[in-house]
XYZ file of C-alpha atoms in Angstrom:
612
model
C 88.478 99.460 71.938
C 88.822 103.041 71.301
C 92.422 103.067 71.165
C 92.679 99.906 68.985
C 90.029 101.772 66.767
C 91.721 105.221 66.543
C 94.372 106.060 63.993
C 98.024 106.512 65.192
C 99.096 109.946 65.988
C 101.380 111.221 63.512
C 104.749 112.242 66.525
C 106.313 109.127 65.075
C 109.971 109.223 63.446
C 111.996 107.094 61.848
C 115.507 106.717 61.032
C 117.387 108.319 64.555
C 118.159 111.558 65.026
C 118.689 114.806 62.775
C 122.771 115.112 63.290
C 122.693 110.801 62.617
C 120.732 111.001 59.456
C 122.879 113.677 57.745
C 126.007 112.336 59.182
C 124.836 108.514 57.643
C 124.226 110.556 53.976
C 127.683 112.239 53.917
C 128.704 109.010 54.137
C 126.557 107.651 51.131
C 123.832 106.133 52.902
C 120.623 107.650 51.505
C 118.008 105.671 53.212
C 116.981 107.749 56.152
C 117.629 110.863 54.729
C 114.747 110.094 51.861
C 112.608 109.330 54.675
C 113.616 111.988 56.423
C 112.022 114.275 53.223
C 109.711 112.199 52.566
C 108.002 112.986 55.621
C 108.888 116.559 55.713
C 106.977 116.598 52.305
C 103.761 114.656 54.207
C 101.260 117.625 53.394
C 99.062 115.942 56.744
C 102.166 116.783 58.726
C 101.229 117.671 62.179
C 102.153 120.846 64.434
C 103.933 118.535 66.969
C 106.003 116.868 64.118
C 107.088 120.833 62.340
C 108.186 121.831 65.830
C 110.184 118.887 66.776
C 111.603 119.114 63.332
C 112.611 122.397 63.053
C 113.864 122.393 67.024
C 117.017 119.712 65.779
C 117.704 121.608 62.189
C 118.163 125.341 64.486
C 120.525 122.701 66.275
C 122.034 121.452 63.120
C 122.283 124.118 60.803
C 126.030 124.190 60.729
C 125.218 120.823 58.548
C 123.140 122.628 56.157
C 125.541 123.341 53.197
C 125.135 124.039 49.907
C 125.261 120.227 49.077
C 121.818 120.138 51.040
C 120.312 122.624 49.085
C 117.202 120.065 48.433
C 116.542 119.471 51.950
C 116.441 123.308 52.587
C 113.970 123.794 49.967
C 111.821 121.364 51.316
C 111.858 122.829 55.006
C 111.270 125.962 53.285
C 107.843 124.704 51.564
C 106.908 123.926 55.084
C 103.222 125.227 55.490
C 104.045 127.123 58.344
C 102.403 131.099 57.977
C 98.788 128.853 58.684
C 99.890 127.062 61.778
C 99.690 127.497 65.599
C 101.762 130.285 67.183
C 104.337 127.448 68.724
C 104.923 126.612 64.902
C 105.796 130.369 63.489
C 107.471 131.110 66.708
C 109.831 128.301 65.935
C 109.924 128.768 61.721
C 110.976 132.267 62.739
C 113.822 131.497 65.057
C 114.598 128.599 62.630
C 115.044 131.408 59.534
C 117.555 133.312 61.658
C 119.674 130.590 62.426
C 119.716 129.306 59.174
C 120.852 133.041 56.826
C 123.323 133.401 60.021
C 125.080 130.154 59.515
C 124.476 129.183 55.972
C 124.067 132.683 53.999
C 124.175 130.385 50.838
C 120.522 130.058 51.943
C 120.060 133.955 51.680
C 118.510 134.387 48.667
C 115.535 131.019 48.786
C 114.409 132.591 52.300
C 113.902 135.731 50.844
C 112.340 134.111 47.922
C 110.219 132.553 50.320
C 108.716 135.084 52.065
C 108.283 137.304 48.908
C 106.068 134.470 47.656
C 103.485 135.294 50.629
C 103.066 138.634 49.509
C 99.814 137.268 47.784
C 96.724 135.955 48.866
C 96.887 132.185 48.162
C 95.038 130.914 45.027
C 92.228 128.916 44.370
C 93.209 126.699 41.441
C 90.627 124.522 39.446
C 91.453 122.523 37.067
C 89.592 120.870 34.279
C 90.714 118.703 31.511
C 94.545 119.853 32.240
C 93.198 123.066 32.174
C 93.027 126.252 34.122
C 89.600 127.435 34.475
C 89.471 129.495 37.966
C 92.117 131.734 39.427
C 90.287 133.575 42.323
C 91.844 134.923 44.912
C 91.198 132.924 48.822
C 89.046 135.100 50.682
C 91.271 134.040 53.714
C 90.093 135.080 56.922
C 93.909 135.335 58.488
C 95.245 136.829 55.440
C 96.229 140.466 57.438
C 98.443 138.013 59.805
C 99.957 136.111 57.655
C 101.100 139.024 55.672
C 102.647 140.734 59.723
C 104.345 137.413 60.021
C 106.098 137.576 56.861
C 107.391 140.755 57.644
C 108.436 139.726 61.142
C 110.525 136.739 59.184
C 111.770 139.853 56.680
C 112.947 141.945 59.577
C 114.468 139.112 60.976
C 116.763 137.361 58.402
C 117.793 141.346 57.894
C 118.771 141.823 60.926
C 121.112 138.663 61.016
C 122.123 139.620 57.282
C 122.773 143.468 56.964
C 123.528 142.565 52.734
C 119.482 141.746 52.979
C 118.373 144.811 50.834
C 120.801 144.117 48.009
C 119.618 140.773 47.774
C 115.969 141.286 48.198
C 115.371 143.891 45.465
C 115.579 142.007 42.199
C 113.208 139.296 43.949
C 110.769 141.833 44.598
C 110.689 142.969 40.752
C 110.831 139.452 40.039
C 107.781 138.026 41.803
C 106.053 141.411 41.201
C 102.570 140.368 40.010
C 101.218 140.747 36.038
C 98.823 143.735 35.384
C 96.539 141.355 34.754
C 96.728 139.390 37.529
C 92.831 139.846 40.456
C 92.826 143.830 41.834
C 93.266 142.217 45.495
C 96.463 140.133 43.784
C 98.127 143.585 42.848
C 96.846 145.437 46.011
C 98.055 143.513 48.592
C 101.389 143.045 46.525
C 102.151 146.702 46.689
C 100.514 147.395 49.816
C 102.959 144.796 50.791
C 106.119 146.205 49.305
C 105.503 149.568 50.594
C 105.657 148.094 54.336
C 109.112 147.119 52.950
C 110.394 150.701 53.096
C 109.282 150.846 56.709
C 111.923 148.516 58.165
C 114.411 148.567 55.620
C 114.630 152.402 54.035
C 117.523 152.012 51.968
C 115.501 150.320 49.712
C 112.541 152.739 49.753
C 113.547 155.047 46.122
C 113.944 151.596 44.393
C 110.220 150.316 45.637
C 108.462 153.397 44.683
C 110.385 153.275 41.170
C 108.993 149.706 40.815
C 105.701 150.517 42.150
C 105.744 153.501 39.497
C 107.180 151.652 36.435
C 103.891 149.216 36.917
C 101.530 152.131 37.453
C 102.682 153.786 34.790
C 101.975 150.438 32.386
C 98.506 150.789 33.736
C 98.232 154.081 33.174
C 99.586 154.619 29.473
C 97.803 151.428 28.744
C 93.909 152.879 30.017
C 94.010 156.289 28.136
C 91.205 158.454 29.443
C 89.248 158.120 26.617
C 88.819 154.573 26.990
C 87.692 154.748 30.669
C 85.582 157.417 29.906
C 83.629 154.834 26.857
C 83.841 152.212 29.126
C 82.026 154.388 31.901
C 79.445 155.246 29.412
C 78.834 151.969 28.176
C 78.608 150.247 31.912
C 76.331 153.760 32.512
C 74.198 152.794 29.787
C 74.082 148.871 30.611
C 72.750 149.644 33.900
C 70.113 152.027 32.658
C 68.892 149.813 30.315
C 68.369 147.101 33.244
C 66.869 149.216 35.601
C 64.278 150.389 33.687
C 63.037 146.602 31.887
C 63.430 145.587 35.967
C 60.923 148.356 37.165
C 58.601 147.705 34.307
C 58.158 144.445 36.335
C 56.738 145.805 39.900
C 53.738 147.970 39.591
C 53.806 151.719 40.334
C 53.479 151.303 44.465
C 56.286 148.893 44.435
C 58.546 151.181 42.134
C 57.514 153.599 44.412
C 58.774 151.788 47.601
C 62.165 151.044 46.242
C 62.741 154.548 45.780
C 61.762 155.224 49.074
C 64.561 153.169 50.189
C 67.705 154.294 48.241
C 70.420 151.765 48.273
C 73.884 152.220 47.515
C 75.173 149.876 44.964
C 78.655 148.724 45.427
C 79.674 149.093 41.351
C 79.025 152.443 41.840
C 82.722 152.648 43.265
C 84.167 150.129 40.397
C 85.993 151.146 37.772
C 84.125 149.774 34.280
C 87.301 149.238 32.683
C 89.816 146.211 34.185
C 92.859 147.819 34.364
C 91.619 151.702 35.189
C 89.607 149.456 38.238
C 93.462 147.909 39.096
C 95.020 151.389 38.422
C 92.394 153.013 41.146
C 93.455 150.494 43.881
C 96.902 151.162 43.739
C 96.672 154.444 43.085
C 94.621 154.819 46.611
C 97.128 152.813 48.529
C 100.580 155.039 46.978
C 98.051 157.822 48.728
C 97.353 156.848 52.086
C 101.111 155.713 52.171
C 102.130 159.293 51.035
C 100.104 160.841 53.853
C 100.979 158.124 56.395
C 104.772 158.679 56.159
C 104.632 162.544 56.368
C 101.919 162.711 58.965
C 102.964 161.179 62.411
C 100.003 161.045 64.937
C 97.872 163.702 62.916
C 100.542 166.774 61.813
C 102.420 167.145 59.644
C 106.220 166.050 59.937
C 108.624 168.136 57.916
C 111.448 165.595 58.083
C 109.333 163.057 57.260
C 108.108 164.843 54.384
C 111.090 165.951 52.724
C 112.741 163.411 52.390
C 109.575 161.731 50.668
C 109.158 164.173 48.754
C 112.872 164.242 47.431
C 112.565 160.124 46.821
C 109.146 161.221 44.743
C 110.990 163.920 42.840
C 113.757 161.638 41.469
C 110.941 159.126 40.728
C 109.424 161.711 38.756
C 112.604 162.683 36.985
C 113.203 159.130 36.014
C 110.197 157.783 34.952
C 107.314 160.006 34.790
C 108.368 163.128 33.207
C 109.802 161.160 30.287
C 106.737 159.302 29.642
C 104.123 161.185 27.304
C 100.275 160.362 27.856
C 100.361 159.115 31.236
C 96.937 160.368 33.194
C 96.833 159.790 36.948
C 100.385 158.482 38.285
C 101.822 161.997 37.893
C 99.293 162.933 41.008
C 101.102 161.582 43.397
C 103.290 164.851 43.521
C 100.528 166.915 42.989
C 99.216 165.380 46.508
C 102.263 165.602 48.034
C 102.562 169.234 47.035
C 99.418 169.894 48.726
C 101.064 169.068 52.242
C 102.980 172.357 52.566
C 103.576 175.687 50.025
C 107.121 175.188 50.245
C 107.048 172.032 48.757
C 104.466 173.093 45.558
C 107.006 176.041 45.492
C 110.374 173.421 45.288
C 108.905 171.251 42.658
C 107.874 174.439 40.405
C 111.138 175.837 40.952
C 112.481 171.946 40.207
C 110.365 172.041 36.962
C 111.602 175.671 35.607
C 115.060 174.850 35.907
C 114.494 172.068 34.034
C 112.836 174.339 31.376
C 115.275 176.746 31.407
C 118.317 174.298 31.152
C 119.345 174.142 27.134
C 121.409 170.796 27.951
C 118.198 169.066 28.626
C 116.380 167.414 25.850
C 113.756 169.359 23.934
C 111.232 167.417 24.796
C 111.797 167.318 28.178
C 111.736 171.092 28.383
C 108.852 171.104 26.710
C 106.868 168.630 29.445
C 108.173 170.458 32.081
C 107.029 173.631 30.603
C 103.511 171.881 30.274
C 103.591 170.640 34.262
C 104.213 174.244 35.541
C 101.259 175.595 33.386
C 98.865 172.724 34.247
C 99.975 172.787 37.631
C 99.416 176.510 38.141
C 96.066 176.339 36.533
C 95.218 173.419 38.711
C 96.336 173.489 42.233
C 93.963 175.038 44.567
C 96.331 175.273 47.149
C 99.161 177.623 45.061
C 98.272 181.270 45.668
C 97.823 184.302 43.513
C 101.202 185.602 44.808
C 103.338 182.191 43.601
C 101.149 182.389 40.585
C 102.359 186.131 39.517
C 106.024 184.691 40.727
C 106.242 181.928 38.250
C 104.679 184.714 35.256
C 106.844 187.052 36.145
C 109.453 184.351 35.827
C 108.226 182.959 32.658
C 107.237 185.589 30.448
C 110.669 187.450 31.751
C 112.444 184.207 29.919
C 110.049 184.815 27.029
C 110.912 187.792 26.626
C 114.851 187.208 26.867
C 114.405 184.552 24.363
C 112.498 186.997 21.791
C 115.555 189.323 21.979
C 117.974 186.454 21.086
C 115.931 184.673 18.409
C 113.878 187.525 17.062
C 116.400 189.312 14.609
C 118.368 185.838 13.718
C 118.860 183.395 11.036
C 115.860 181.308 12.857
C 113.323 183.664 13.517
C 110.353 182.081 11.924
C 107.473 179.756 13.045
C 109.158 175.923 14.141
C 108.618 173.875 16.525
C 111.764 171.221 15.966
C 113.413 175.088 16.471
C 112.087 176.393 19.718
C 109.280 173.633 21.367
C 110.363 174.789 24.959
C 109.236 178.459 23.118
C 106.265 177.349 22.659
C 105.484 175.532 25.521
C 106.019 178.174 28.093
C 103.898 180.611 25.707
C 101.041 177.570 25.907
C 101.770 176.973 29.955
C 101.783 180.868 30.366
C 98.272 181.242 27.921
C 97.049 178.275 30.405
C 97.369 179.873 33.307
C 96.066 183.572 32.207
C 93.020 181.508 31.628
C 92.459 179.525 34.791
C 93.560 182.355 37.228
C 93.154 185.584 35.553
C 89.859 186.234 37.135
C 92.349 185.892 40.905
C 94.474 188.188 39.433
C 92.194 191.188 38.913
C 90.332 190.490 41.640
C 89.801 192.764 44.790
C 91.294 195.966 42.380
C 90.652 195.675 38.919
C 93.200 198.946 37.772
C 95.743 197.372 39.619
C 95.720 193.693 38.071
C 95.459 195.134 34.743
C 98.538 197.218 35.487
C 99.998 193.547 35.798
C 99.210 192.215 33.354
C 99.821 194.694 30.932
C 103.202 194.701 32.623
C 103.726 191.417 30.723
C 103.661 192.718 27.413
C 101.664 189.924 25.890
C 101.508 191.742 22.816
C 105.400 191.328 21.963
C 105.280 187.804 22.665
C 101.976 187.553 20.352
C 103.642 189.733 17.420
C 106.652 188.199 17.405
C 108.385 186.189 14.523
C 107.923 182.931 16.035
C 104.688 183.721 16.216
C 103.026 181.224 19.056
C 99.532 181.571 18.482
C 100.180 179.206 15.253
C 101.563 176.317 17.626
C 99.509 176.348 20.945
C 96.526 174.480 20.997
C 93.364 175.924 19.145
C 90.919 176.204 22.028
C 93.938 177.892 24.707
C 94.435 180.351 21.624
C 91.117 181.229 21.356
C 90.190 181.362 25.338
C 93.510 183.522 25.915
C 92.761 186.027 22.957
C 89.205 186.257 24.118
C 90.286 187.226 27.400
C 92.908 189.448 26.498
C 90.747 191.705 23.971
C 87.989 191.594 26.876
C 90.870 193.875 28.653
C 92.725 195.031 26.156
C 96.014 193.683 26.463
C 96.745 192.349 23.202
C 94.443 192.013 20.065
C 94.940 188.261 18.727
C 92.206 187.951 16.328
C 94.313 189.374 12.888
C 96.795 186.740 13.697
C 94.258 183.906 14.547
C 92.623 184.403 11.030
C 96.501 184.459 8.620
C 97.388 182.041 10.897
C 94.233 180.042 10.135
C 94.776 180.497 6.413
C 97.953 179.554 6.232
C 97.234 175.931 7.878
C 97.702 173.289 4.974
C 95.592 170.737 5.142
C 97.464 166.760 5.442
C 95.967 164.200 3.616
C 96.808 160.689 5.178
C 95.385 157.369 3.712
C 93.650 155.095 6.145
C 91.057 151.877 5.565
C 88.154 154.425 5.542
C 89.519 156.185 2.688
C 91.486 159.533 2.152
C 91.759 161.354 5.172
C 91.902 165.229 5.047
C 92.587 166.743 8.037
C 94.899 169.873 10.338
C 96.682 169.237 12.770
C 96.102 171.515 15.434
C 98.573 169.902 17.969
C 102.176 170.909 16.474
C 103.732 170.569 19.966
C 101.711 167.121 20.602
C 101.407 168.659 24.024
C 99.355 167.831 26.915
C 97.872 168.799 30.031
C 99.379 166.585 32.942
C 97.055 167.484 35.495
C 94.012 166.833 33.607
C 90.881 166.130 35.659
C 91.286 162.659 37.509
C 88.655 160.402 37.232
C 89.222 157.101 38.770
C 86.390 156.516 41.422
C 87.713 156.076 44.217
C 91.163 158.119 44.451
C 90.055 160.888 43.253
C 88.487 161.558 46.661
C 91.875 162.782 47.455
C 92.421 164.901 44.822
C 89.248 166.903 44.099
C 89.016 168.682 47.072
C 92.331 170.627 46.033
C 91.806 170.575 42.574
C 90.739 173.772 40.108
C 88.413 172.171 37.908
C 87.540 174.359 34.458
C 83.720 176.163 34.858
C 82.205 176.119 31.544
C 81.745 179.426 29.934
C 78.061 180.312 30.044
C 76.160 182.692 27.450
C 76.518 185.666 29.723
C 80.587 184.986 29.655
C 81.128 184.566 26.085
C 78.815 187.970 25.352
C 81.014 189.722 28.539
C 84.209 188.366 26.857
C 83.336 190.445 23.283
C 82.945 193.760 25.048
C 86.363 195.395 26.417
C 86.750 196.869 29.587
C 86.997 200.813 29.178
C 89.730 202.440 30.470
C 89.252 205.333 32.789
C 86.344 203.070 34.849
C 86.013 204.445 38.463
C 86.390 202.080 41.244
C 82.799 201.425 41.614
C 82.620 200.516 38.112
C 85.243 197.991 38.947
C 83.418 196.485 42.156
C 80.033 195.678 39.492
C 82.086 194.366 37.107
C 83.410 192.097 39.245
C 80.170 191.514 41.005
C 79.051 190.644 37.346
C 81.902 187.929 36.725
C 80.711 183.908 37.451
C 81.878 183.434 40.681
C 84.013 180.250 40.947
C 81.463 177.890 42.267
C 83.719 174.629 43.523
C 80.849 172.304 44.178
C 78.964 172.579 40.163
C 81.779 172.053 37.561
C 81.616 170.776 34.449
C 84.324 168.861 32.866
C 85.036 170.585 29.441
C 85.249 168.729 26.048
C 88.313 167.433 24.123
C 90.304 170.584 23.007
C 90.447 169.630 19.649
C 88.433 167.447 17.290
C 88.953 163.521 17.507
C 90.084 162.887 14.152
C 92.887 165.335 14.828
C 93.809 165.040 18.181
C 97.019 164.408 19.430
C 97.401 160.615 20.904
C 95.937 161.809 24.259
C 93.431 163.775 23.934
C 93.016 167.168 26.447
C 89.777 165.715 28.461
C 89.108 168.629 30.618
C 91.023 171.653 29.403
C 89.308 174.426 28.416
C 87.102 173.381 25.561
C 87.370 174.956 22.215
C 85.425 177.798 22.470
C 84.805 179.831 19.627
C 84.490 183.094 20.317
C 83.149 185.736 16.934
C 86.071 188.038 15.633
C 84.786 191.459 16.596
C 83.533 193.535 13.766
């Protein structure tokens, strides 16, 4: 009865043998060959069926031309990552016979496999319309993605042309920006396992991976996140406190007791800066994976990332204006090992220094070696005074060729790489001047007057009119505290020669100055996506706001002829560089007249009184 009763199992074929089948449809008889799909197709298909299946196509592959391009396609919409071991075991060997044989079938197994870089998708439909598509929190997910890797390394080890072929598919099926976070992190985390087995194709991933972070990045300015923050900040306030006005003080008192975590506290507020953190933390842990083996620190390894994340940069970042966070991923790298942070500043001046490269791309490099000075923890005073020395010294060379010409007068379309080295240079002085005069004050100062700020100041070009107002006014403070140059005349003609530009918007006339000639900015701006930046700000220089005792020590000069011990309490006297309270300065100009990314982070625009 229980047999009778029981539904047949599904082992049963139709229509002969594999080699039979195709040999009956060469010669135009069609029958058992759309059988033959049609239960291929069968989405109840059993394991037993797939594996007797697949066991006469590895047989019959020679069979499997172009002409049975249809058939192939169906085998190769077999659901076979989610079945028993027996069934990928076979899939797998199945894949190599069939790119070894047939290579016409290169390119739809790749295109196959590619397609599993995702998590499946939940789909629901409603009235012909798509109102759900969350990602399948699928238990198995971690090996199905190891499988598809396994059937990766295998078709390119039967095909060595693999990597040629596979490249444009990955840009291809290279998710949307707007596509779930765990769509976009499992993509990349997938493509960067790529470069593992198959390094020839590494530079081209990380360019792809970077074009796409970069879209994220330019398209999230830092502004934004930061409004977004405060709103979600807000939002959250505003629930907490009607929440607690509904539990009576012991209760409200209880729940304090008993701090929890809440898990938005690590989200991003804003949607794509929330996708841009994700990926950002994966490119990361990659970097360190690769150049760390078992713990230390493996030059090889290391270089020859870092020289695949150099061209990267050449190619893509250092021609984009405004991006925020991508650009980090050298400043980590950098971090590994002085020599490196020394290579790419050396990288970066020669790019400055070259006249056949575009203006403007002298004039970002010129911005990265200032911001990066100012910045990177792990650069010491010595390399700092080296790249001054370097700078100012081309400064100065450039004053003696421009100063007495037909152009020696105040223009940026004239001499922007000028003017940004005088504004990376001014950056700098700011951030690390208080390194170098410490230990012996006499002796720094000798340094620094060394420099001859005041030439560069004084000269014809004059670059106090083109940096931006609040590095101007930090640098000149600082200067006149110690009496290397006096900036303060030129400040105020400079200020009175500014014309006002009146620009017509929907609000009305607009009168305003622009105080951003260059439309320079700071690359290495404080990072503030949530979860990444756990990497970065523990080798990070972030700006200590000025307090009241600063800005009064920055109006009196130093005196010259102090004895040593005069030195040592002076110094005693400065704010010590406190690493674990730092405040995150304002915009460095006003927001009606900023530049389109504003300086979040920079030194804020401190006014400090003319003296008297």
């Amino acid at each position: 009865d229980e047999f009778i009763s029981s539904p047949p199992r599904k082992t049963v074929r139709f229509g002969g043998t594999l080699t039979e089948i195709l040999l009956k449809y060469e010669k135009g008889d069609t029958t058992d060959f759309e059988l033959l799909k049609h239960q291929l197709s069968d989405p109840d298909i059993k394991d037993a069926q797939i594996i007797n299946w697949l066991h006469e196509f590895r047989a019959s592959v020679a069979y499997l031309t172009k002409e049975l391009e249809q058939l192939v396609n169906i085998l190769l919409k077999l659901p076979w990552l989610r079945r028993s071991r027996e069934v990928v075991e076979e899939y797998l060997g199945f894949l190599g016979n069939l790119v070894s044989a047939q290579t016409v079938h290169l390119r739809p197994c790749l295109r196959m496999i590619v397609s599993q870089f995702v998590p499946p998708r939940i789909t629901i439909r409603e009235d012909d319309v798509d109102i759900s598509d969350s990602d399948d929190d699928d238990e198995n997910i971690s090996e199905n993605f190891d499988t598809c890797h396994r059937a990766l390394q295998t078709v390119a080890r039967y095909v060595p042309s693999t990597p040629q072929f596979l490249m444009p598919i990955l840009v291809e099926f290279f998710p949307f920006i707007n596509k779930s976070e765990r769509t976009l992190e499992c993509y990349v985390h997938n493509l960067l396992r790529v470069t593992v087995y198959l390094p020839t194709l590494r530079l081209q991933i990380l360019e792809l991976i970077t074009e796409k972070l970069l879209k994220l990045d330019v398209s999230t300015p830092q502004q934004d996140i930061e409004d977004a923050e405060e709103t979600a900040n807000n939002c959250a306030s505003e629930e907490k406190s009607t929440e607690e006005g509904l539990f009576d003080m012991e209760e409200d008192e209880d729940r304090k007791g008993n701090k929890v975590v809440s898990p938005s506290i690590e989200r991003m507020a804003h949607p794509l800066a929330e996708r841009l953190d994700i990926l950002m933390t994966i490119l990361f842990s990659y970097i360190k994976d690769v150049c760390h083996v078992n713990g230390k620190l493996d030059i090889s390894n290391t270089k020859d990332l870092y020289r695949d994340l150099v061209s990267v940069f050449d190619k893509l970042i250092l021609p984009t204006h405004a991006s925020c966070h991508v650009q980090y991923f050298m400043f980590y790298i950098c971090s590994f090992k002085l020599g490196l942070a020394e290579a790419f500043l050396d990288h970066l001046w020669k790019k400055l220094q070259d006249p056949n490269n575009p203006s403007v791309i002298r004039q970002t490099a010129g911005s990265y070696i200032g911001s990066f000075l100012a910045r990177a923890k792990f650069i010491p005073i010595v390399t700092v005074k080296a790249c001054l020395d370097l700078l100012v010294n081309w400064l100065h060379k450039y004053i003696d060729n421009q100063d007495t010409g037909a152009n020696a007068y105040c223009d940026v379309a004239l001499h922007g790489p000028f003017y940004s080295t005088c504004q990376a240079v001014f950056y700098t002085l700011i951030f690390r001047h208080k390194q170098l005069l410490d230990g012996n004050l006499r002796k720094g100062l000798s340094y620094l007057q060394s420099l001859n700020f005041e030439r560069i100041v004084m000269c014809q070009l004059n670059p106090l009119k083109i940096c931006i107002p609040s590095v101007v006014n930090l640098f000149a403070a600082i200067t006149r505290k110690y009496q290397l140059v006096f900036c303060y005349t030129i400040i105020e003609r400079n200020n009175r020669q500014f014309i006002p530009v009146v620009r017509s918007g929907t609000g009305g006339d607009l009168v305003q100055t622009c105080t951003n000639p260059l439309d320079s900015f700071f690359p290495f701006d404080p990072y503030i996506l949530k979860r990444s930046k756990k990497t970065i700000d523990p080798m990070y220089q972030f700006w200590e706001e000025l307090s009241a005792e600063d800005l009064e020590n920055l109006k009196k000069p130093i005196k010259k002829g102090t004895s040593e011990d005069e030195d040592d309490d002076f110094l005693k006297g400065e704010t010590p560089q406190n690493d674990g309270v730092v405040e995150i300065a304002p915009n460095s100009y006003e927001s009606n007249a900023r530049s389109p990314v504003s300086s979040i982070g920079s030194p804020a625009d401190c006014y400090v009184p003319y003296p008297l």
